[in-house]
Coordinates of C-alpha atoms in Angstrom, one line a residue:
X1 CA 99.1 -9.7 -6.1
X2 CA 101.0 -8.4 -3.0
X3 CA 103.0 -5.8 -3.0
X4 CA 105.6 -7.4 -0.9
X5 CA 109.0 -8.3 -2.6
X6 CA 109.8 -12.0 -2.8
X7 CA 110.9 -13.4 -0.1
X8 CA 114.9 -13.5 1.8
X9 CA 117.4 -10.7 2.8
X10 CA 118.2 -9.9 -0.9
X11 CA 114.8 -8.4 -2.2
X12 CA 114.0 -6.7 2.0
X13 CA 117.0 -5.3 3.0
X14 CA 116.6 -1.4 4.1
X15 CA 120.1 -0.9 5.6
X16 CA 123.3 -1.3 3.2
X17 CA 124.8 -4.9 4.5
X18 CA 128.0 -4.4 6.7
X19 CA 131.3 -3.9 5.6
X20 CA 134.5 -5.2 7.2
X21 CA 136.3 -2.7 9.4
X22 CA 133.3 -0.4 9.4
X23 CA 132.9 2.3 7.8
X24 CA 135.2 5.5 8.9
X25 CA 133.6 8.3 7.4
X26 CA 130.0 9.9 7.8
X27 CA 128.5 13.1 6.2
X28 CA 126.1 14.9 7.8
X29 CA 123.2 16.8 5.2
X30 CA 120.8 19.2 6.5
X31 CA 117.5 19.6 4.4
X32 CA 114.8 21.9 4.3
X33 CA 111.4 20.1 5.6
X34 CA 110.2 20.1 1.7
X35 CA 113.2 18.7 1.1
X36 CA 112.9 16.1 4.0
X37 CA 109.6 15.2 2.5
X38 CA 110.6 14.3 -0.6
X39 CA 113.3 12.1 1.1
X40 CA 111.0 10.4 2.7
X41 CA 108.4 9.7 0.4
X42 CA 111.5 8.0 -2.2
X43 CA 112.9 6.4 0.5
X44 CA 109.7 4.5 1.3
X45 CA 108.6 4.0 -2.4
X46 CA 111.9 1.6 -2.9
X47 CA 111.9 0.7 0.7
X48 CA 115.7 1.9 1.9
X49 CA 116.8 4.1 4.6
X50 CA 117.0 8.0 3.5
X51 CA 120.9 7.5 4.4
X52 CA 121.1 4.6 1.9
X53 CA 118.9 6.2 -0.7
X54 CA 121.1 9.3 -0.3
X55 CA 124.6 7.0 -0.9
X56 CA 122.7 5.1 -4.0
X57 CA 121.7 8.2 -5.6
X58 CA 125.1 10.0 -5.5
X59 CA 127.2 7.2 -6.3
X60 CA 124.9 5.5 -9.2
X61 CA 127.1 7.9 -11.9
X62 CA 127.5 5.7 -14.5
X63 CA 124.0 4.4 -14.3
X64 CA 120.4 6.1 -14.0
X65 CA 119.7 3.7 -11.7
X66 CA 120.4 2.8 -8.2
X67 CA 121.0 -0.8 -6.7
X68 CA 117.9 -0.5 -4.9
X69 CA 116.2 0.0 -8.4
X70 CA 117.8 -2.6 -9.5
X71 CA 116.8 -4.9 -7.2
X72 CA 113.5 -3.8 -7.5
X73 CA 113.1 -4.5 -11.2
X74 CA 114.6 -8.1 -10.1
X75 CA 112.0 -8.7 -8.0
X76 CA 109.4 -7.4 -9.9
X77 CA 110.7 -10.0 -12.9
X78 CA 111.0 -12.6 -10.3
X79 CA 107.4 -12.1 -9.8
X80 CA 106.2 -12.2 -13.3
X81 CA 107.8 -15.5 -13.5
X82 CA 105.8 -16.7 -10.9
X83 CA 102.9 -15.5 -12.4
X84 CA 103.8 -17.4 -16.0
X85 CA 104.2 -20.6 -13.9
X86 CA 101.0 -20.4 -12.6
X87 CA 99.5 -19.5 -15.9
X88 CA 101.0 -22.6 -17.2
X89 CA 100.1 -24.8 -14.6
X90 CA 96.5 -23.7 -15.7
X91 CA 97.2 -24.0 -19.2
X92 CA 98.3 -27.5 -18.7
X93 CA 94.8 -28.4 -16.3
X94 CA 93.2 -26.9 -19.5
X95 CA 95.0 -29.1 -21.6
X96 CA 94.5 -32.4 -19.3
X97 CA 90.7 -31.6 -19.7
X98 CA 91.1 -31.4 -23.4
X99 CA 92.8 -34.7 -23.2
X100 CA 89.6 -36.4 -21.5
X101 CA 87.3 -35.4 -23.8
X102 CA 89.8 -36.2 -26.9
X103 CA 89.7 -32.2 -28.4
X104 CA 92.3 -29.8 -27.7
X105 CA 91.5 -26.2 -28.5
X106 CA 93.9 -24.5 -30.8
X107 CA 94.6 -21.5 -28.6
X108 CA 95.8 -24.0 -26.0
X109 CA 98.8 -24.4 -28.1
X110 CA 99.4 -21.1 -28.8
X111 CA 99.1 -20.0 -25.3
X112 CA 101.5 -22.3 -24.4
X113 CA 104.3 -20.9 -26.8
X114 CA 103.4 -18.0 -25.6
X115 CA 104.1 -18.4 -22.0
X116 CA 107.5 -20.7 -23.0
X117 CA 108.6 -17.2 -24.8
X118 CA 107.5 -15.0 -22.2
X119 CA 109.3 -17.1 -19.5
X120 CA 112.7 -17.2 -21.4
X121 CA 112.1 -13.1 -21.7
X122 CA 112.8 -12.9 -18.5
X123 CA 114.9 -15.6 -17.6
X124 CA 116.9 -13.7 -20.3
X125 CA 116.7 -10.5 -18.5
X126 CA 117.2 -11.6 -15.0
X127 CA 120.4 -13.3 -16.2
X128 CA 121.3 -9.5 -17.8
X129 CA 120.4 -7.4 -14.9
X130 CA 122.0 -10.2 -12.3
X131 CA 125.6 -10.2 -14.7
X132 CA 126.0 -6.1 -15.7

């Protein structure tokens, strides 16, 4: 699988998205280069801007998480999904082929409630993590 987030602005966005009228005020931090480091290496693992990781982190009170994270763990569902649909697309070749020679293996039946279940998991979840 690639590591690359699905596609469009939502899941790639480094910068925060503009807001109207600007904004007025700016703070400016000084770090040690340890400091800097660490920064850096966060920044890059949930691909954001140190300024934007910086505004995340300090404003996500309420929440251990940051929007970035968030969006992350949407992606990462996103991508599981797509992996469930291909699963089932070859669950259902397997299933054609059972349907030629006139046996159908009871796993196949199985598997496929299994995948149905999985795939309203996380339809489940995006839906949470999309409304809270």
């Amino acid at each position: 699988m690639s590591d690359e987030l699905p596609g469009g602005r939502l899941f790639s966005r480094r910068r925060r998205a503009n807001v109207t009228g600007g904004r007025q005020h700016f703070h400016k931090v000084k770090v040690t280069p340890e400091e800097e480091a660490v920064l850096l290496r966060l920044s890059q693992a949930q691909r954001v801007t140190i300024p934007r990781l910086l505004v995340e982190s300090a404003l996500a009170v309420e929440t251990s998480e940051t929007p970035t994270e968030r969006r992350n763990a949407m992606a990462e569902l996103y991508t599981l999904h797509r992996l469930l649909a291909a699963i089932s697309n070859n669950v259902n070749q397997m299933a054609k082929a059972a349907n030629a020679t006139g046996t159908l293996p009871a796993e196949l039946t199985a598997t496929l409630r299994a995948v149905c279940s999985t795939a309203e998991r996380i339809d489940d979840a995006i839906d949470g993590l999309a409304s809270s």
